[in-house]
XYZ file of C-alpha atoms in Angstrom:
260
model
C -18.210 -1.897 -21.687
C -19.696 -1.055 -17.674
C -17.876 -3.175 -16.577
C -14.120 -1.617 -18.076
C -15.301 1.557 -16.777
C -16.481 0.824 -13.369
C -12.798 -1.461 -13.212
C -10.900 1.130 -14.105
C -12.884 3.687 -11.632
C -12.420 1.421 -8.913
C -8.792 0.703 -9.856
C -7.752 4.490 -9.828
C -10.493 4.889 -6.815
C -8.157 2.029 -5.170
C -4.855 3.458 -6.136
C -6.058 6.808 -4.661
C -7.113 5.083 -0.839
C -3.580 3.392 -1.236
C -1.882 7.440 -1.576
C -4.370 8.853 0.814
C -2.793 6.301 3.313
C 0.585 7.891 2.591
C -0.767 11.301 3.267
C -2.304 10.345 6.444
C 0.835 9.210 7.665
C 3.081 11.770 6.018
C 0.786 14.555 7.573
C 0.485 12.942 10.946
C -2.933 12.401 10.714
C -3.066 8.584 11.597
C -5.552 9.107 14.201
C -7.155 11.996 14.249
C -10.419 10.177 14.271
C -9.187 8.232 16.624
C -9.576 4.364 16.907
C -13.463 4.679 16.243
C -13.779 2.707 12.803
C -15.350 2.793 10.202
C -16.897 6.641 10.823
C -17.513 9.222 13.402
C -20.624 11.287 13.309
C -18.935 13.959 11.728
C -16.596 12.482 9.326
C -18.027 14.247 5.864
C -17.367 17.988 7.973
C -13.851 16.584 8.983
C -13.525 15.315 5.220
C -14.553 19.044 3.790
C -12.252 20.251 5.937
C -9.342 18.358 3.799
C -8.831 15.941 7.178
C -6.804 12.957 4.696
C -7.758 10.027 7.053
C -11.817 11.135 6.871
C -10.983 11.420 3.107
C -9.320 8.039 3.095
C -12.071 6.205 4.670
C -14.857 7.620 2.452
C -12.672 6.642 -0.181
C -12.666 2.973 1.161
C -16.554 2.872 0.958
C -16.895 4.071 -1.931
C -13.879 0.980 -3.167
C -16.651 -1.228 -1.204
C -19.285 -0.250 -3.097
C -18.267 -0.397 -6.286
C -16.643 -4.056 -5.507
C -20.132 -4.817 -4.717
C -21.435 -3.368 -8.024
C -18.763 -5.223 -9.769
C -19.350 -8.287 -8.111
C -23.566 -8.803 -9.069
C -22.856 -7.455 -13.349
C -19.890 -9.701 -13.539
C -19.950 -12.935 -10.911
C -16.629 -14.655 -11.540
C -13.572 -15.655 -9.546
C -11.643 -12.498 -10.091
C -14.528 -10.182 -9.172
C -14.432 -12.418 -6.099
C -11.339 -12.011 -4.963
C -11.982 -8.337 -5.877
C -14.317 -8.483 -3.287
C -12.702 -10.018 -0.581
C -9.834 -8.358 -0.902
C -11.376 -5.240 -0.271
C -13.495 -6.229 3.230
C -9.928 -7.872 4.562
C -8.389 -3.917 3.584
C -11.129 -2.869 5.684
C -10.776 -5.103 8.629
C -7.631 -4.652 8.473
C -7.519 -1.430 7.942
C -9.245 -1.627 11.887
C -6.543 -3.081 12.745
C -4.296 -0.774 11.845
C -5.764 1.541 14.287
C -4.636 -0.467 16.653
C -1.474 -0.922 15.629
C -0.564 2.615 15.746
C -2.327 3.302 19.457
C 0.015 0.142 20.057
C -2.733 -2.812 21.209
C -1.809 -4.925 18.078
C 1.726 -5.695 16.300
C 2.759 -4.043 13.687
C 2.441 -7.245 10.930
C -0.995 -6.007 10.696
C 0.300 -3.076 9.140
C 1.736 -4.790 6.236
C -0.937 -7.407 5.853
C -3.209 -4.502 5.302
C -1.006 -2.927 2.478
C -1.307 -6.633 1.201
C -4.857 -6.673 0.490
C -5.173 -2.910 -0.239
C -2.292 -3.874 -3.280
C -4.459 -6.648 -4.126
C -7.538 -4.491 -4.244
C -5.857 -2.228 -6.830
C -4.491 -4.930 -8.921
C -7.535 -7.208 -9.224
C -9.322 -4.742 -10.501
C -6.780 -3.143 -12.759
C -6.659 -7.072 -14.494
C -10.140 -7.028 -14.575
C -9.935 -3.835 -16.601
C -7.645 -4.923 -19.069
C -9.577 -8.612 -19.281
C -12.454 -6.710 -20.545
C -10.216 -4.522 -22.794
C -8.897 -8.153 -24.363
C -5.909 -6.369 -23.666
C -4.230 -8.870 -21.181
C -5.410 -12.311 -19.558
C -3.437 -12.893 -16.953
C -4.958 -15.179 -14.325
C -5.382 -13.388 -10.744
C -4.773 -16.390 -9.201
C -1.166 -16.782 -11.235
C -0.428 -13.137 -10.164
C -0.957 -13.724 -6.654
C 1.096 -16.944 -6.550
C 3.995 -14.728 -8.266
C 4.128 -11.980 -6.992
C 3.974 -13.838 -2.932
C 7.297 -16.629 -4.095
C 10.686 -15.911 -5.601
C 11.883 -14.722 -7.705
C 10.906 -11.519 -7.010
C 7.990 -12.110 -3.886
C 6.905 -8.596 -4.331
C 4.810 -9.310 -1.621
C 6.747 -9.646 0.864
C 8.557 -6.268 0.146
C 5.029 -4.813 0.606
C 4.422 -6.560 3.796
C 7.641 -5.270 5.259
C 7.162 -1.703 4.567
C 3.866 -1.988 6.171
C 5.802 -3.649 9.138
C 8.078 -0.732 9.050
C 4.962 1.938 8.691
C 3.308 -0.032 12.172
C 6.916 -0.638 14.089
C 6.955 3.301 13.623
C 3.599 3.989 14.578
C 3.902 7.548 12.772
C 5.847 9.013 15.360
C 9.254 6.771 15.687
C 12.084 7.555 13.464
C 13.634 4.689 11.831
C 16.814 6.186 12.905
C 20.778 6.134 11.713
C 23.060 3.400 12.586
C 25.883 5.953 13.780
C 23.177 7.144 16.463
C 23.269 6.291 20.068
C 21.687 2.765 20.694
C 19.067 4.784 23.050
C 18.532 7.316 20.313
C 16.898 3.946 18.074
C 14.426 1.190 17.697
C 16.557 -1.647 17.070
C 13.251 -3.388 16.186
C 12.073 -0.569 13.725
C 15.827 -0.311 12.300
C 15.587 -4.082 12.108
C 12.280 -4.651 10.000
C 13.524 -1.455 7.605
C 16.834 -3.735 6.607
C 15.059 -6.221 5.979
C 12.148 -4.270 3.865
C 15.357 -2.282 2.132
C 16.624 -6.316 1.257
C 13.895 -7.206 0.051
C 13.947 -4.776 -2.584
C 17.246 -5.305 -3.340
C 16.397 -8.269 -4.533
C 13.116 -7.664 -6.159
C 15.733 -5.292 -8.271
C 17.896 -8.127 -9.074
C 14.792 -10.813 -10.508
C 13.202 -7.801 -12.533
C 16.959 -7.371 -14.178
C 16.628 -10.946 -14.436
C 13.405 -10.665 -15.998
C 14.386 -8.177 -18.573
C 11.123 -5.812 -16.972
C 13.101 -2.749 -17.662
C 10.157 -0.558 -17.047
C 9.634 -2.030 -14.010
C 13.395 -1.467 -12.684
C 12.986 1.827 -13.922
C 9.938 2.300 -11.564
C 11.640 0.670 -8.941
C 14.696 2.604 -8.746
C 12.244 5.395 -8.772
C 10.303 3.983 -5.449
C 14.108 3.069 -3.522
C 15.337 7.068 -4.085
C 11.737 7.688 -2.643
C 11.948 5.246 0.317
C 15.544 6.534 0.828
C 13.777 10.372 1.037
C 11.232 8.464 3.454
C 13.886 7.394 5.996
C 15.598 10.579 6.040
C 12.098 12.760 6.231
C 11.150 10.449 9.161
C 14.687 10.872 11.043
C 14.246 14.233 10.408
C 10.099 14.715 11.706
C 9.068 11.404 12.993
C 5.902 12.810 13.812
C 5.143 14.881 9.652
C 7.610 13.311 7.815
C 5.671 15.148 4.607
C 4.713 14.468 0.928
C 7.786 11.724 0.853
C 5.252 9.226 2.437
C 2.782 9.681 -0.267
C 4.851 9.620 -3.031
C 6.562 6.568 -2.266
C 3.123 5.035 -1.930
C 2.661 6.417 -5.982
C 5.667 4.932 -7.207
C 4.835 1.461 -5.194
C 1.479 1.260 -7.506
C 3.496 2.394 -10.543
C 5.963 -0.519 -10.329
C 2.784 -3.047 -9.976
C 1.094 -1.163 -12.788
C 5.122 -1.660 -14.607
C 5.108 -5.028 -13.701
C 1.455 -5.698 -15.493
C 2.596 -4.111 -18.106
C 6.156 -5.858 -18.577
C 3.956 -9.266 -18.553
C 1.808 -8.336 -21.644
């Protein structure tokens, strides 16, 4: 019985991290710590003083903690991969420091939202394993959710592509604009991310998950509030960011769900 509850704490405590990313970005406050990783000296003050990126990181630890924790009650390959995934979001998660003060490219970004995704989900299965609820092999999920139909994946990676190209401070810009108004590149990687889910929405129709459409057209009306927030202040595009972020774990949590 630990072991459900300290799952479905670290789930939610993942799922949280993954939002607190959203505000960070949404509030401009990508590097207000600035690329010193993972702490500053004063990083609980900064956190009491409701700085989301000090928040976010002490969130991490405490995610890298309890994967530890997880890891010695119940040894196994998920709780592995539980583990792993979480010390590649946090090297990563470096690396996205980087990627906004523009030393590294922006596929960092989204390979980061891969493992934080994976964080959240692993132990989320793990959860409902020890619930008898649902068995559904990790390794399975993985393999799904990275080919077609559907490569959800990939539609992760790509927003995270489109988070770096942007670096919290381009807009993703209008195709009636001036060309030396946009980032072809940026505007590039967000038709492809915005194809993507296109046709994640066409294999979950396929799939009959209607809960997980419903979720999804949900998360596109959010992304579509996301590009026009971040035309409109590149820089705080606002609570859009975050929300999006919410409705991305929901249509995991929908897909988990539609698979039982």
């Amino acid at each position: 019985m630990i072991l459900t509850y300290l799952s479905g704490i670290e789930s939610i405590l993942a799922g949280a991290t993954i939002v607190f990313g959203g505000i960070v970005e949404g509030y401009g406050y990508g590097l207000s710590l600035g690329t010193n990783w993972p702490y500053t000296h004063d990083i609980l003050q900064l956190a009491a003083r409701k700085d989301p990126e000090a928040i976010h990181r002490i969130l991490a630890t405490i995610v890298g903690i309890f994967s530890i924790i997880i890891l010695i009650l119940n040894p196994s390959i998920i709780s592995l991969i539980g583990f792993l995934s979480v010390v590649f979001t946090a090297i990563l998660g470096m690396a996205t420091l980087y990627v906004l003060a523009g030393k590294l490219p922006s596929e960092f970004q989204g390979l980061h939202d891969i493992a934080a995704y994976t964080t959240f989900v692993t132990y989320l299965l793990i959860m409902l394993q020890s619930l008898h609820i649902f068995e559904l092999n990790i390794i399975s999920f993985l393999i799904s959710a990275i080919i077609p139909p559907h490569f959800l994946y990939f539609v992760i990676f790509m927003g995270g592509v489109v988070t770096g190209t942007r670096r919290m401070k381009l807009k993703i810009g209008r195709v009636w604009e001036k060309e030396q108004e946009r980032n072809i590149w940026l505007q590039a990687a967000w038709v492809i991310h915005g194809i993507a889910s296109l046709i994640f929405v066409i294999a979950v129709i396929l799939l009959h998950y209607w809960l997980t459409l419903a979720f999804t057209v949900l998360e596109i009306i959010a992304g579509l509030w996301v590009w026009d927030s971040t035309n409109r202040n590149p820089l705080k595009p606002g609570a859009s960011v975050a929300l999006h972020q919410v409705f991305s774990i929901l249509v995991v949590v929908a897909i988990i769900l539609n698979s039982i």
